[in-house]
Amino acid sequence: MVVGDVSTGTDVLVIGGGPAGYTAAIRGGQLGLDVTLVEKEAYGGTCLNHGCIPSKALITATDLADRAGDAEHMGIHADPAVDLNAMTDWKDGVVDQLTSGVEKLCKANGVNLIEGTATFAGEGRARVAHGGEGQGSETIEFEHAIVATGSRAMALPGFDFGDEPILDARQALALEEVPDSMVIVGAGYIGMELAGVFAKLGTDVTILELLDSALPNYDDELARPVKKRLEDHGVEFHFGVGAEEWTDNGDGTVTVTAAAMDGGGGSDGPSGGGETMADGGEAETADPGGASDADEDAADPEQFVAENVLVAVGREPVTDTLGLDAIGLEPNEQGVLETDDRAETAVDGVYAVGDVAGEPMLAHKGSAEGKVAAEVIAGEPAALDHQAIPAAVFTEPEIATVGLTEDEAFEEGIDPVVGEFPFRASGRALTADESDGFVRVVADAETEFLLGGQIVGPDASELIAEIALGIELGARLEDVASTIHTHPTLAEAVLEACENARGEAIHTLNR
């Protein structure tokens, strides 16, 4: 212990107050554990403060303005005026309500909250440095520790987030003025979601993606309607190119130089996050929207001029600030703290949850891990079951997936049966003026057990929950097909997709 430190003890030390961390802390408090939660910036983490929640607020607001201004065919004539400052104030109000709620819930469940940065100082011991001059530090002795430090935006060489025109998603969501033009590097879900926001605000958006398609980890049938809708809003796509450098033009714009690449590497995973976006939420993994050292055979470079450059090439776990050497814990090559199905790391008494524990980087996955870690510590028979973790992309239209695709079922030696229902045959989708897309379900042909589902269309992020529940409960196609759904609703499309897989659909041709 450092001389002058205050020393305290706790059953469970939780490092990080995002969805994974605060969920672990609250659940631990409910189970009677003495829990201390250390957060260095804001309760709710990146997800609530700078990612999932603010991005969805702006997506909703800009969608509303766009739909109101494009509804002449419905007999509505309007020309909405967007006040970005007022929109931002509303968004910030939503964030404040949720983050203050997290703090109140933690306190109500007996969680001791400490603001500061925690680093391990040895076995069963951590040091917390408090922010601000003269605030000092303290030492916390613990029986168990849960690491929930989340993730951060990955940078590209030469594209420093400290340079004013270069933005990560957090900075883009905090802009005080709508830029006239923007280059987005990376066509993963963060890039695609924010492309929609800024295009609807009137920004000329150009997306650069190293691979040959948008949302490259999703089936083309799912990604195609999203790309088309963005193109309808004026977004330009350039595939097979990597951003190499940028120069300041001296007139409020920059020029991004990008070159065609032969290679590619990995791409971002389904989410974001989702939450979508960022930390414990809809976070994306490495998306090669920019050039890499391995891409040596560049063709003639192209140049793109814009006011801002949003780098959305993925996220990486935050493990380098924890002093892990002090407890003998080493991340893998991706910076991930590997865990078992009880969220335990290789060090006894130390757990990892959320983005820091690796893929998928999703807020709801992190929350589930946080609950498991707390319950394991309390002696409960808890374990993780990852067979039904849904992911969503909050684009227009939305995309949501869960479980296995048809190809993945084949790869696992399963003979799948597939059912689909197009939203153009849905009365509710038509009356909502949102008929693009479809619901697809995948089941075992022999047993009819649900294996997975893919949805692109209105409220896909909500509809996927029924399929996820079906997988979790071991439901069969008949179970969903025989459940009476309210009419007219979008949820009927899930029922009809299951009927279609059985050759019994009423409102679409059976396969």
Coordinates of N, CA, C and O in Angstrom, one line a residue, residues 378-494:
A378 N -21.4 -15.8 -6.0 CA -22.3 -16.0 -4.8 C -22.6 -17.5 -4.6 O -23.4 -17.8 -3.7
G379 N -22.0 -18.3 -5.4 CA -22.2 -19.8 -5.2 C -23.4 -20.3 -5.9 O -23.8 -21.5 -5.7
E380 N -24.0 -19.6 -6.9 CA -25.1 -20.0 -7.6 C -24.6 -20.9 -8.8 O -23.5 -20.8 -9.3
P381 N -25.5 -21.9 -9.2 CA -25.1 -22.8 -10.4 C -25.3 -22.1 -11.7 O -26.2 -22.5 -12.5
A382 N -24.5 -21.0 -12.0 CA -24.7 -20.3 -13.2 C -23.7 -20.6 -14.3 O -22.5 -20.9 -13.9
A383 N -24.0 -20.4 -15.5 CA -23.1 -20.6 -16.6 C -23.7 -19.9 -17.8 O -24.9 -19.7 -18.0
L384 N -22.8 -19.6 -18.8 CA -23.2 -18.9 -20.0 C -23.7 -19.9 -21.0 O -23.1 -21.0 -21.2
D385 N -24.7 -19.5 -21.8 CA -25.2 -20.3 -22.9 C -25.3 -19.3 -24.1 O -26.2 -18.5 -24.1
H386 N -24.4 -19.5 -25.0 CA -24.3 -18.5 -26.1 C -25.1 -19.0 -27.4 O -24.8 -18.5 -28.5
Q387 N -26.0 -19.9 -27.3 CA -26.6 -20.4 -28.5 C -27.6 -19.4 -29.1 O -28.0 -19.6 -30.3
A388 N -28.1 -18.5 -28.3 CA -29.1 -17.6 -28.8 C -28.9 -16.2 -28.4 O -29.6 -15.6 -27.7
I389 N -27.8 -15.6 -28.9 CA -27.5 -14.2 -28.7 C -27.9 -13.4 -29.9 O -27.2 -13.5 -31.0
P390 N -28.9 -12.6 -29.9 CA -29.3 -11.9 -31.1 C -28.4 -10.7 -31.3 O -27.7 -10.2 -30.4
A391 N -28.3 -10.2 -32.6 CA -27.5 -9.0 -32.9 C -28.4 -8.2 -33.8 O -29.2 -8.7 -34.6
A392 N -28.2 -6.9 -33.8 CA -29.1 -6.0 -34.6 C -28.2 -4.8 -35.1 O -27.3 -4.4 -34.5
V393 N -28.6 -4.4 -36.3 CA -28.1 -3.2 -36.9 C -29.2 -2.2 -37.1 O -30.2 -2.5 -37.8
F394 N -29.1 -1.0 -36.6 CA -30.2 -0.1 -36.5 C -30.1 0.9 -37.7 O -30.1 2.1 -37.6
T395 N -30.0 0.3 -38.9 CA -30.0 1.0 -40.1 C -31.5 1.1 -40.6 O -32.4 0.8 -39.9
E396 N -31.7 1.6 -41.8 CA -33.0 1.7 -42.5 C -32.9 0.9 -43.8 O -32.3 1.3 -44.7
P397 N -33.6 -0.3 -43.8 CA -34.3 -1.0 -42.8 C -33.3 -1.6 -41.8 O -32.1 -1.7 -42.0
E398 N -33.9 -2.0 -40.6 CA -33.1 -2.7 -39.6 C -32.7 -4.1 -40.1 O -33.4 -4.7 -40.9
I399 N -31.6 -4.6 -39.5 CA -31.2 -6.0 -39.7 C -31.1 -6.7 -38.3 O -30.6 -6.0 -37.3
A400 N -31.5 -7.9 -38.1 CA -31.4 -8.6 -36.9 C -31.2 -10.1 -37.2 O -31.8 -10.6 -38.1
T401 N -30.3 -10.7 -36.4 CA -30.0 -12.1 -36.6 C -29.9 -12.8 -35.3 O -29.6 -12.2 -34.3
V402 N -30.1 -14.1 -35.3 CA -29.8 -14.9 -34.1 C -29.6 -16.4 -34.5 O -30.2 -16.8 -35.5
G403 N -28.8 -17.1 -33.8 CA -28.6 -18.5 -34.1 C -27.9 -18.8 -35.4 O -27.1 -18.0 -35.9
L404 N -28.2 -19.9 -36.0 CA -27.5 -20.3 -37.2 C -28.2 -19.9 -38.5 O -29.4 -19.7 -38.6
T405 N -27.4 -19.6 -39.5 CA -27.9 -19.4 -40.9 C -28.0 -20.8 -41.5 O -27.6 -21.8 -41.0
E406 N -28.6 -20.9 -42.7 CA -28.8 -22.1 -43.4 C -27.4 -22.7 -43.7 O -27.2 -24.0 -43.5
D407 N -26.4 -21.9 -44.1 CA -25.1 -22.5 -44.4 C -24.4 -23.0 -43.2 O -23.7 -24.0 -43.2
E408 N -24.6 -22.2 -42.1 CA -23.9 -22.7 -40.8 C -24.5 -24.0 -40.3 O -23.8 -24.8 -39.8
A409 N -25.8 -24.2 -40.5 CA -26.5 -25.4 -40.2 C -25.9 -26.6 -41.0 O -25.5 -27.6 -40.4
F410 N -25.7 -26.4 -42.3 CA -25.1 -27.4 -43.1 C -23.7 -27.7 -42.6 O -23.3 -28.9 -42.5
E411 N -22.9 -26.7 -42.2 CA -21.5 -26.9 -41.8 C -21.5 -27.7 -40.5 O -20.5 -28.4 -40.2
E412 N -22.5 -27.6 -39.7 CA -22.6 -28.4 -38.5 C -23.2 -29.8 -38.6 O -23.5 -30.5 -37.7
G413 N -23.4 -30.1 -39.9 CA -23.9 -31.5 -40.2 C -25.4 -31.6 -40.0 O -26.0 -32.7 -39.9
I414 N -26.1 -30.5 -40.0 CA -27.6 -30.5 -39.8 C -28.3 -30.3 -41.2 O -27.8 -29.5 -42.0
D415 N -29.3 -31.0 -41.4 CA -30.1 -30.8 -42.7 C -31.2 -29.8 -42.3 O -32.1 -30.1 -41.6
P416 N -31.0 -28.5 -42.8 CA -31.9 -27.5 -42.4 C -33.1 -27.4 -43.3 O -33.1 -27.7 -44.5
V417 N -34.2 -26.8 -42.8 CA -35.3 -26.4 -43.6 C -35.5 -24.9 -43.3 O -35.3 -24.4 -42.2
V418 N -35.8 -24.1 -44.4 CA -35.9 -22.7 -44.3 C -37.2 -22.2 -44.7 O -37.8 -22.7 -45.6
G419 N -37.7 -21.2 -43.9 CA -39.0 -20.6 -44.3 C -38.8 -19.1 -44.3 O -38.0 -18.5 -43.5
E420 N -39.5 -18.4 -45.3 CA -39.4 -17.0 -45.4 C -40.8 -16.3 -45.6 O -41.7 -17.0 -46.1
F421 N -40.9 -15.1 -45.2 CA -42.1 -14.3 -45.4 C -41.7 -12.9 -45.8 O -41.0 -12.2 -45.0
P422 N -42.1 -12.4 -46.9 CA -41.7 -11.0 -47.3 C -42.6 -10.0 -46.7 O -43.8 -10.2 -46.6
F423 N -42.0 -8.9 -46.3 CA -42.8 -7.8 -45.7 C -43.8 -7.2 -46.7 O -44.8 -6.6 -46.3
R424 N -43.5 -7.3 -48.0 CA -44.4 -6.8 -49.0 C -45.8 -7.5 -48.9 O -46.8 -7.0 -49.5
A425 N -45.8 -8.7 -48.3 CA -47.1 -9.4 -48.1 C -47.7 -9.2 -46.7 O -48.7 -9.8 -46.4
S426 N -47.1 -8.3 -45.9 CA -47.6 -8.0 -44.6 C -48.5 -6.8 -44.6 O -48.0 -5.7 -45.0
G427 N -49.7 -7.0 -44.2 CA -50.6 -5.8 -44.1 C -50.1 -4.7 -43.2 O -50.2 -3.5 -43.5
R428 N -49.5 -5.1 -42.1 CA -49.0 -4.1 -41.2 C -47.8 -3.3 -41.7 O -47.7 -2.1 -41.6
A429 N -46.9 -4.1 -42.4 CA -45.8 -3.4 -43.0 C -46.2 -2.4 -44.1 O -45.7 -1.3 -44.2
L430 N -47.2 -2.8 -44.9 CA -47.7 -1.9 -45.9 C -48.4 -0.7 -45.4 O -48.2 0.4 -45.8
T431 N -49.1 -0.9 -44.3 CA -49.8 0.3 -43.7 C -48.8 1.2 -42.9 O -49.1 2.4 -42.7
A432 N -47.6 0.6 -42.6 CA -46.6 1.4 -42.0 C -45.6 2.0 -43.1 O -44.7 2.7 -42.7
D433 N -45.9 1.7 -44.3 CA -45.1 2.2 -45.4 C -43.7 1.7 -45.3 O -42.7 2.4 -45.7
E434 N -43.5 0.5 -44.9 CA -42.2 -0.1 -44.7 C -42.2 -1.6 -45.1 O -42.3 -2.5 -44.3
S435 N -42.2 -1.8 -46.4 CA -42.4 -3.1 -47.0 C -41.2 -3.8 -47.5 O -41.2 -4.9 -48.0
D436 N -40.0 -3.2 -47.4 CA -38.7 -3.8 -47.8 C -38.4 -4.9 -46.8 O -38.5 -4.8 -45.6
G437 N -37.8 -6.0 -47.3 CA -37.2 -7.0 -46.5 C -38.1 -8.2 -46.2 O -39.1 -8.4 -46.9
F438 N -37.6 -9.1 -45.3 CA -38.3 -10.4 -45.1 C -37.9 -10.9 -43.7 O -36.9 -10.4 -43.1
V439 N -38.6 -11.9 -43.3 CA -38.3 -12.7 -42.1 C -37.9 -14.1 -42.6 O -38.6 -14.7 -43.4
R440 N -36.8 -14.6 -42.1 CA -36.3 -16.0 -42.5 C -36.1 -16.8 -41.2 O -35.5 -16.3 -40.3
V441 N -36.6 -18.0 -41.2 CA -36.3 -18.9 -40.1 C -35.6 -20.1 -40.6 O -35.8 -20.6 -41.7
V442 N -34.7 -20.7 -39.7 CA -33.9 -21.9 -40.0 C -34.2 -22.9 -39.0 O -34.2 -22.6 -37.8
A443 N -34.6 -24.1 -39.4 CA -34.9 -25.2 -38.4 C -34.3 -26.5 -38.9 O -33.9 -26.6 -40.0
D444 N -34.2 -27.4 -38.0 CA -33.8 -28.8 -38.3 C -34.9 -29.5 -39.1 O -36.0 -29.5 -38.6
A445 N -34.6 -29.9 -40.3 CA -35.7 -30.5 -41.1 C -36.3 -31.7 -40.5 O -37.5 -32.0 -40.7
E446 N -35.6 -32.5 -39.7 CA -36.1 -33.7 -39.1 C -36.9 -33.4 -37.9 O -38.1 -33.9 -37.8
T447 N -36.4 -32.6 -37.0 CA -37.1 -32.4 -35.7 C -37.9 -31.1 -35.7 O -38.8 -31.0 -34.8
E448 N -37.7 -30.2 -36.6 CA -38.3 -28.9 -36.7 C -37.9 -28.0 -35.5 O -38.6 -26.9 -35.3
F449 N -36.9 -28.3 -34.8 CA -36.4 -27.4 -33.8 C -35.8 -26.1 -34.4 O -35.1 -26.2 -35.4
L450 N -36.2 -25.0 -33.9 CA -35.7 -23.7 -34.4 C -34.2 -23.6 -34.2 O -33.7 -23.9 -33.1
L451 N -33.4 -23.2 -35.2 CA -32.0 -23.1 -35.1 C -31.5 -21.6 -35.2 O -30.5 -21.3 -34.7
G452 N -32.3 -20.8 -36.0 CA -31.8 -19.5 -36.2 C -32.9 -18.7 -37.0 O -33.9 -19.2 -37.4
G453 N -32.5 -17.4 -37.1 CA -33.4 -16.5 -37.9 C -32.7 -15.3 -38.3 O -31.7 -14.8 -37.7
Q454 N -33.1 -14.8 -39.5 CA -32.5 -13.5 -40.0 C -33.7 -12.6 -40.5 O -34.6 -13.1 -41.2
I455 N -33.6 -11.4 -40.1 CA -34.6 -10.4 -40.5 C -34.0 -9.2 -41.0 O -33.1 -8.6 -40.5
V456 N -34.6 -8.7 -42.1 CA -34.3 -7.3 -42.6 C -35.6 -6.7 -42.9 O -36.4 -7.2 -43.6
G457 N -35.8 -5.5 -42.2 CA -37.1 -4.9 -42.4 C -37.5 -4.1 -41.1 O -36.7 -3.9 -40.2
P458 N -38.7 -3.5 -41.1 CA -39.1 -2.7 -40.0 C -39.1 -3.4 -38.7 O -39.6 -4.5 -38.6
D459 N -38.5 -2.8 -37.6 CA -38.5 -3.3 -36.3 C -37.9 -4.7 -36.2 O -38.3 -5.5 -35.3
A460 N -36.9 -5.0 -37.0 CA -36.3 -6.3 -37.0 C -35.6 -6.5 -35.6 O -35.6 -7.6 -35.1
S461 N -35.1 -5.5 -35.0 CA -34.5 -5.6 -33.7 C -35.5 -6.1 -32.6 O -35.1 -6.7 -31.6
E462 N -36.7 -5.8 -32.8 CA -37.8 -6.2 -31.8 C -38.3 -7.6 -32.2 O -38.5 -8.5 -31.3
L463 N -38.4 -7.8 -33.5 CA -39.0 -9.1 -33.9 C -38.1 -10.3 -33.7 O -38.6 -11.4 -33.5
I464 N -36.8 -10.1 -33.6 CA -35.9 -11.2 -33.5 C -36.0 -11.8 -32.1 O -35.6 -13.0 -31.9
A465 N -36.6 -11.1 -31.2 CA -36.7 -11.7 -29.8 C -37.5 -12.9 -29.8 O -37.3 -13.8 -29.0
E466 N -38.6 -13.0 -30.6 CA -39.4 -14.2 -30.6 C -38.7 -15.4 -31.1 O -38.8 -16.5 -30.5
I467 N -37.8 -15.2 -32.1 CA -37.0 -16.3 -32.6 C -36.0 -16.7 -31.6 O -35.7 -17.9 -31.3
A468 N -35.4 -15.7 -30.9 CA -34.4 -16.0 -29.9 C -35.0 -16.8 -28.7 O -34.4 -17.8 -28.3
L469 N -36.2 -16.4 -28.3 CA -36.9 -17.1 -27.3 C -37.2 -18.5 -27.7 O -37.0 -19.5 -26.9
G470 N -37.6 -18.7 -28.9 CA -37.9 -20.0 -29.4 C -36.7 -20.9 -29.4 O -36.8 -22.1 -29.0
I471 N -35.5 -20.4 -29.8 CA -34.3 -21.2 -29.7 C -34.0 -21.6 -28.3 O -33.6 -22.7 -28.0
E472 N -34.1 -20.6 -27.4 CA -33.7 -20.8 -26.0 C -34.6 -21.9 -25.4 O -34.2 -22.7 -24.5
L473 N -35.9 -21.9 -25.7 CA -36.9 -22.8 -25.1 C -36.9 -24.1 -25.9 O -37.6 -25.0 -25.4
G474 N -36.2 -24.3 -27.0 CA -36.2 -25.5 -27.7 C -37.5 -25.7 -28.5 O -38.1 -26.8 -28.6
A475 N -38.1 -24.5 -29.0 CA -39.4 -24.6 -29.7 C -39.2 -25.2 -31.1 O -38.1 -25.1 -31.7
R476 N -40.3 -25.7 -31.6 CA -40.3 -26.2 -32.9 C -41.1 -25.3 -33.8 O -41.8 -24.4 -33.3
L477 N -41.0 -25.4 -35.1 CA -41.7 -24.6 -36.0 C -43.2 -24.6 -35.7 O -43.9 -23.6 -35.7
E478 N -43.8 -25.8 -35.4 CA -45.2 -25.9 -35.1 C -45.6 -25.0 -33.9 O -46.7 -24.5 -33.8
D479 N -44.7 -24.9 -32.9 CA -45.0 -24.2 -31.7 C -45.2 -22.7 -32.0 O -46.2 -22.1 -31.5
V480 N -44.4 -22.1 -32.9 CA -44.6 -20.7 -33.3 C -45.8 -20.6 -34.2 O -46.6 -19.7 -34.1
A481 N -45.9 -21.5 -35.2 CA -46.9 -21.5 -36.2 C -48.3 -21.6 -35.6 O -49.3 -21.1 -36.1
S482 N -48.4 -22.3 -34.5 CA -49.7 -22.6 -33.8 C -50.0 -21.5 -32.8 O -51.1 -21.6 -32.2
T483 N -49.1 -20.6 -32.5 CA -49.3 -19.5 -31.6 C -50.1 -18.4 -32.3 O -49.6 -17.9 -33.3
I484 N -51.3 -18.0 -31.8 CA -52.1 -17.0 -32.4 C -51.4 -15.6 -32.2 O -51.2 -15.2 -31.1
H485 N -51.1 -15.0 -33.3 CA -50.5 -13.6 -33.3 C -51.6 -12.6 -33.6 O -52.5 -12.8 -34.4
T486 N -51.4 -11.4 -32.9 CA -52.3 -10.3 -33.2 C -52.3 -9.8 -34.6 O -51.2 -9.8 -35.2
H487 N -53.4 -9.5 -35.2 CA -53.5 -9.0 -36.6 C -54.1 -7.6 -36.5 O -55.0 -7.3 -35.8
P488 N -53.5 -6.6 -37.3 CA -52.3 -6.8 -38.2 C -51.1 -6.3 -37.4 O -51.0 -5.2 -36.8
T489 N -50.1 -7.1 -37.4 CA -48.8 -6.8 -36.8 C -47.7 -7.3 -37.6 O -47.8 -8.2 -38.4
L490 N -46.5 -6.7 -37.4 CA -45.3 -7.2 -38.0 C -44.9 -8.6 -37.6 O -44.3 -9.4 -38.3
A491 N -45.3 -8.9 -36.3 CA -44.9 -10.2 -35.7 C -45.5 -11.4 -36.5 O -45.0 -12.5 -36.4
E492 N -46.6 -11.1 -37.2 CA -47.2 -12.2 -38.0 C -46.3 -12.7 -39.0 O -46.4 -13.9 -39.5
A493 N -45.3 -11.9 -39.4 CA -44.3 -12.4 -40.4 C -43.5 -13.5 -39.9 O -43.1 -14.4 -40.6
V494 N -43.2 -13.5 -38.6 CA -42.5 -14.6 -38.0 C -43.3 -15.9 -38.0 O -42.8 -17.0 -38.4

